[in-house]
CSV table of C-alpha atoms in Angstrom, one decimal:
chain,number,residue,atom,x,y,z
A,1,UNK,CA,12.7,23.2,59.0
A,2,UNK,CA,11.5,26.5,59.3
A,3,UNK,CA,8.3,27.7,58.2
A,4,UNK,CA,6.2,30.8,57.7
A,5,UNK,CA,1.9,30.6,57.6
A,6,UNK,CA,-0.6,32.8,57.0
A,7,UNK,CA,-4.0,31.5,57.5
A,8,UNK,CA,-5.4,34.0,55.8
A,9,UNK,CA,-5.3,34.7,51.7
A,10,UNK,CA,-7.6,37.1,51.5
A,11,UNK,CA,-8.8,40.2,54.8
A,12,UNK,CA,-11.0,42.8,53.7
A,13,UNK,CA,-12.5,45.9,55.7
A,14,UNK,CA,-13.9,48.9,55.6
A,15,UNK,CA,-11.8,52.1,56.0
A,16,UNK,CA,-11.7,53.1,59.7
A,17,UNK,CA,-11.6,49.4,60.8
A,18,UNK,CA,-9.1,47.8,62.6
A,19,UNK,CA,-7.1,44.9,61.1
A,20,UNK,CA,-4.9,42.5,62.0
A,21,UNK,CA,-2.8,40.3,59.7
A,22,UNK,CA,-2.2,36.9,61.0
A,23,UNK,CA,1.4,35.5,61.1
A,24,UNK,CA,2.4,32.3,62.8
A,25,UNK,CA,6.2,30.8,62.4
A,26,UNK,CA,8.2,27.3,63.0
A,27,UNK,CA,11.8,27.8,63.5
A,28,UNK,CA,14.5,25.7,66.4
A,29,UNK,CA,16.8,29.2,66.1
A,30,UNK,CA,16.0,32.5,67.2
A,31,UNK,CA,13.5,34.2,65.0
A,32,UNK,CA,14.1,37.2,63.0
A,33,UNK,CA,10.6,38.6,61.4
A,34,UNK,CA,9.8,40.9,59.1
A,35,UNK,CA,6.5,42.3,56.8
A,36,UNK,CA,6.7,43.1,53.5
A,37,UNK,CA,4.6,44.7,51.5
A,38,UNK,CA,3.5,45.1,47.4
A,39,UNK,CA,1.2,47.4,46.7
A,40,UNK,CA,-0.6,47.4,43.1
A,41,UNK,CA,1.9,47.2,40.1
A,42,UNK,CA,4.9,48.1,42.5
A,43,UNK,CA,7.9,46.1,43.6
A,44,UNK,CA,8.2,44.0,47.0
A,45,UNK,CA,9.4,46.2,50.0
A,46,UNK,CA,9.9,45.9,53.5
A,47,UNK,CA,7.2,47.3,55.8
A,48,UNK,CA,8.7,46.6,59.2
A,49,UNK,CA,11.0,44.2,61.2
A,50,UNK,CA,10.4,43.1,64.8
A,51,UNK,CA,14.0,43.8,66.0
A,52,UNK,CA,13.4,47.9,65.2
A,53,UNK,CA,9.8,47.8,67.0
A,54,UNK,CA,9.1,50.7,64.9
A,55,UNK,CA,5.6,51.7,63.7
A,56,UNK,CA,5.4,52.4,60.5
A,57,UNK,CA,2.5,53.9,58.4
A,58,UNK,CA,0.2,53.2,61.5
A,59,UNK,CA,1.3,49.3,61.5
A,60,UNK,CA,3.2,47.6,64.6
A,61,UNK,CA,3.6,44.1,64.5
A,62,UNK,CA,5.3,42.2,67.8
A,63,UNK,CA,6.9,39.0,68.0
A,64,UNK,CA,5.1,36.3,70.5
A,65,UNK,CA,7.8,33.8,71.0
A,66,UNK,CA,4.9,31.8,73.3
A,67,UNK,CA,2.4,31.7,70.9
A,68,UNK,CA,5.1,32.0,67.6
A,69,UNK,CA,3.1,34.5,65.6
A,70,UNK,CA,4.3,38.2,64.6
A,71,UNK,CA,0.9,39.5,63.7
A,72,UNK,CA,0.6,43.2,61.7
A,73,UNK,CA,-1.7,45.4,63.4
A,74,UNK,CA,-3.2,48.9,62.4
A,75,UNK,CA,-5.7,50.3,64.4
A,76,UNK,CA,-7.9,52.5,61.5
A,77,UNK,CA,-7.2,51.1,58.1
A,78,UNK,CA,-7.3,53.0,55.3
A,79,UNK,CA,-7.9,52.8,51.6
A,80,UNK,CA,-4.1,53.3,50.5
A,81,UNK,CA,-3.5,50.2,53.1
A,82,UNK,CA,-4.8,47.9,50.2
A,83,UNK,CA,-2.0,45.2,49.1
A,84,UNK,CA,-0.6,42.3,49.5
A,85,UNK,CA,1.5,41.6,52.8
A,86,UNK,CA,3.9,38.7,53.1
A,87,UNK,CA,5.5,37.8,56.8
A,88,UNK,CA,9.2,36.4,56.2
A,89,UNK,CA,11.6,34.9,58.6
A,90,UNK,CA,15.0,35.1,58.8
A,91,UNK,CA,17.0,31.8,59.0
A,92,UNK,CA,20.8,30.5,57.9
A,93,UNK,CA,22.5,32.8,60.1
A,94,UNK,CA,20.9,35.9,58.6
A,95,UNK,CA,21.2,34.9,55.1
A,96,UNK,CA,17.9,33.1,54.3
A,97,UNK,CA,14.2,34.6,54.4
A,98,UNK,CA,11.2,32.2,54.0
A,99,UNK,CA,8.0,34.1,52.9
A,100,UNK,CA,4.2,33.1,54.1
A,101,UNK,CA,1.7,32.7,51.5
A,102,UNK,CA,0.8,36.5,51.8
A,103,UNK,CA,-2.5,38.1,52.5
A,104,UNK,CA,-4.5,40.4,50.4
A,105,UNK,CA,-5.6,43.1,52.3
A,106,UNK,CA,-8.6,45.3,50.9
A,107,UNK,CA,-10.0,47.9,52.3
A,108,UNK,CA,-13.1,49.3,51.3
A,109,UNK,CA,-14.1,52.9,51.4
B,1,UNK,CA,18.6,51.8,49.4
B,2,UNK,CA,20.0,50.3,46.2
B,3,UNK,CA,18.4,50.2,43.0
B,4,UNK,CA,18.0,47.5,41.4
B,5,UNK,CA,16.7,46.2,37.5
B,6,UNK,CA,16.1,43.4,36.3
B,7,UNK,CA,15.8,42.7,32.2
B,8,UNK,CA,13.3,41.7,30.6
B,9,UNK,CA,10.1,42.8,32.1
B,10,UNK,CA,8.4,40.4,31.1
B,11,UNK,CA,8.4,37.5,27.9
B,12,UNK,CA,6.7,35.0,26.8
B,13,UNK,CA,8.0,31.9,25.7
B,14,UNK,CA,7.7,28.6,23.6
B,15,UNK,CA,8.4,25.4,25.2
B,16,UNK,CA,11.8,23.9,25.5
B,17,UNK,CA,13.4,26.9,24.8
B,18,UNK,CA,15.6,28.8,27.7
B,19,UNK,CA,15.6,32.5,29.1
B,20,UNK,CA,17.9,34.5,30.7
B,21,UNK,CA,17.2,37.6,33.2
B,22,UNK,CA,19.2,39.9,34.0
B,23,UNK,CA,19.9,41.9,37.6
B,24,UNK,CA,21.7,44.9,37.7
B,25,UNK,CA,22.3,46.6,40.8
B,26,UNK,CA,23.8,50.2,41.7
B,27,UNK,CA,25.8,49.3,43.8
B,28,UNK,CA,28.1,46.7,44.7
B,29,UNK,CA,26.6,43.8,47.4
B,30,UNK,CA,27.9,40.9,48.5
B,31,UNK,CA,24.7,38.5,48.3
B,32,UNK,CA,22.1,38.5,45.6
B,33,UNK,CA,19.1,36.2,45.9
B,34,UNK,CA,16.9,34.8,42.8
B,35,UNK,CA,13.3,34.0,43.9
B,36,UNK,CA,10.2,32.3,42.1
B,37,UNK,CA,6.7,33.8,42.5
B,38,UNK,CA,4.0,31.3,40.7
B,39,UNK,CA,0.7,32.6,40.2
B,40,UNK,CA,-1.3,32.8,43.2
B,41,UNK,CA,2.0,31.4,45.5
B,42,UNK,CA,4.3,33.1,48.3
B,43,UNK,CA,7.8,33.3,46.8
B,44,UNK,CA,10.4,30.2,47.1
B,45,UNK,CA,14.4,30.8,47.1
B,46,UNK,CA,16.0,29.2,44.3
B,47,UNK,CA,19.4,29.8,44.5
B,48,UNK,CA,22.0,32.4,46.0
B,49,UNK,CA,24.7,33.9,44.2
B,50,UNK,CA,28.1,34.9,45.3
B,51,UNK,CA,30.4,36.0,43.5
B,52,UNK,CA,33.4,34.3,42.8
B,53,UNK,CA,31.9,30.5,43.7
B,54,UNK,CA,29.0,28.7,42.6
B,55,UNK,CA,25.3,29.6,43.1
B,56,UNK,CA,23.7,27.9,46.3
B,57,UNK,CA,20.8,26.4,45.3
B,58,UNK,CA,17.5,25.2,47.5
B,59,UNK,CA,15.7,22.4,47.9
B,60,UNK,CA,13.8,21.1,44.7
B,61,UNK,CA,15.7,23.2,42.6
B,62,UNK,CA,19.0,22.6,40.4
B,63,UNK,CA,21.9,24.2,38.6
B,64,UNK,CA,20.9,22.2,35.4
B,65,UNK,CA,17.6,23.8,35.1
B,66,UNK,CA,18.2,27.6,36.6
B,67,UNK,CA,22.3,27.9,35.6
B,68,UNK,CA,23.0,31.6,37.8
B,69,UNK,CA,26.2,33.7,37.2
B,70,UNK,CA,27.6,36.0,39.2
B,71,UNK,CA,29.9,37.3,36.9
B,72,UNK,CA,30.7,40.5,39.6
B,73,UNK,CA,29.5,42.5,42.8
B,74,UNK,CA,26.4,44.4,40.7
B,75,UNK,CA,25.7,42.0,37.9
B,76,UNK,CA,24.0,38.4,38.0
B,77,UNK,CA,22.1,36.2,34.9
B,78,UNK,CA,19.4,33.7,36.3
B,79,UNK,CA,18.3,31.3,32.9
B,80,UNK,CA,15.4,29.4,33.3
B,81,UNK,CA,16.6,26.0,30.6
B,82,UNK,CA,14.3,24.2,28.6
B,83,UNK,CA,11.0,25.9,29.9
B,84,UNK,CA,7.8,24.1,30.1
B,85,UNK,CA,4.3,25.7,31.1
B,86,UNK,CA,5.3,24.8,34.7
B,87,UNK,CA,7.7,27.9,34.8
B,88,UNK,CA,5.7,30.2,33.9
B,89,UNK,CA,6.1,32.3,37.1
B,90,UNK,CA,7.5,35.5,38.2
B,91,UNK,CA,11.2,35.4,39.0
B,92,UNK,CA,12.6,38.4,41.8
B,93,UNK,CA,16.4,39.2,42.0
B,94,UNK,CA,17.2,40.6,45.8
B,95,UNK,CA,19.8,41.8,47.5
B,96,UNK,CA,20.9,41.4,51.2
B,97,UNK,CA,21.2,44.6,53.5
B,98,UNK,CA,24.0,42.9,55.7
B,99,UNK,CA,23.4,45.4,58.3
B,100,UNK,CA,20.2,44.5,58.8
B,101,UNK,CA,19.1,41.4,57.3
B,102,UNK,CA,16.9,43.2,55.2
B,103,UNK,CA,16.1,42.1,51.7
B,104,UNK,CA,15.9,44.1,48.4
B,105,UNK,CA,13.8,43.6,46.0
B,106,UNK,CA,14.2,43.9,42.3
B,107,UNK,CA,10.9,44.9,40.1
B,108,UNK,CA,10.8,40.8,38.4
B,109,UNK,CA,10.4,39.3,35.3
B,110,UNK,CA,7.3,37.8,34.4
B,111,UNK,CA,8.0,35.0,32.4
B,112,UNK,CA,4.7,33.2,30.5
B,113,UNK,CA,5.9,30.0,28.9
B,114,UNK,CA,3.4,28.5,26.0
């Protein structure tokens, strides 16, 4: 079955650091990632997807099929970065999308 | 991207009693998701609707107890039946981007039960 983990429940930094946002998946098909994201008192939304390689608010994120993780990566965080980010995978044909446990990301000023 | 609502906000509830939330989306889709966010937990699947058949429904979790209708392409109902403490939980409707796999979400319903 597949399956989504992120050690992590709780990363917090100071503004300027780097971070990176561990994701490691399980899956026999061919994986499909993506990073959401919920900032305070707003609604779940996608961050970024592995298939668009796209960067998006400073984050990239790249699938290792070797190792199986898609970790998030931002290279200066900053305050507004705080939130809690959830790694999903796509299964069922498309369909399905398993969530990790999420990570809070703080970032300190 | 769509916009979606979902009704109530937020309740809270006596035991044994049931609740039904409500998604409304702006525009017609094909899939709608219901998902289950306890406190401090990663959100499960419970069911997919489709319109015109009967809800799919994952592991662990039954029609009995989380009856969905999909009554049309921008409307579905999840009811959480005969609540106990354990459901107290936030519950996400989503939608499915078929172009693109990605998912949707609705605002959710927190649901406290007593």
């Amino acid at each position: 079955a597949q399956r989504v983990t992120q050690p992590e429940k709780l990363l917090s930094v100071f503004k300027g650091a780097p971070v990176e946002l561990k994701c490691n998946y399980s899956y026999s098909g061919s994986p499909e990632l993506f990073w959401y994201v919920q900032y305070s008192r707003q609604r779940l939304q996608l961050l970024l997807r592995h298939i668009s390689r796209e960067s998006i608010k400073g984050f990239t994120a790249d699938l290792n099929k070797g190792e199986t993780s898609f970790h998030l990566k931002k290279p200066f965080a900053q305050e507004e970065d705080s939130a809690m980010y959830y790694c999903a995978l796509n299964y069922n044909a498309g369909n399905m999308l398993t969530f990790g446990g999420g990570t809070r990301l703080m970032v300190k000023p | 991207s769509a916009v979606i609502s979902q009704k109530p906000s937020r309740d809270i509830c006596q035991r044994g009693t049931s609740l039904t939330i409500q998604c409304q989306v702006d525009s017609q889709v094909t899939m709608m998701f219901w998902y289950r966010q306890q406190p401090g937990q990663s959100l499960t699947l419970i069911a997919t609707a489709n319109q015109g058949s009967e809800a799919t429904y994952e592991s662990g979790f039954v029609i009995d107890k989380f009856p969905i209708s999909r009554p049309n392409l921008t409307f579905s109902t999840l009811t959480v039946s005969n609540m106990s403490p354990e459901d107290s939980s936030i519950y996400l409707c989503a939608l499915d981007n078929s172009l693109n796999n990605e998912q949707f979400f609705g605002p959710g319903t927190r649901l406290t039960v007593l």
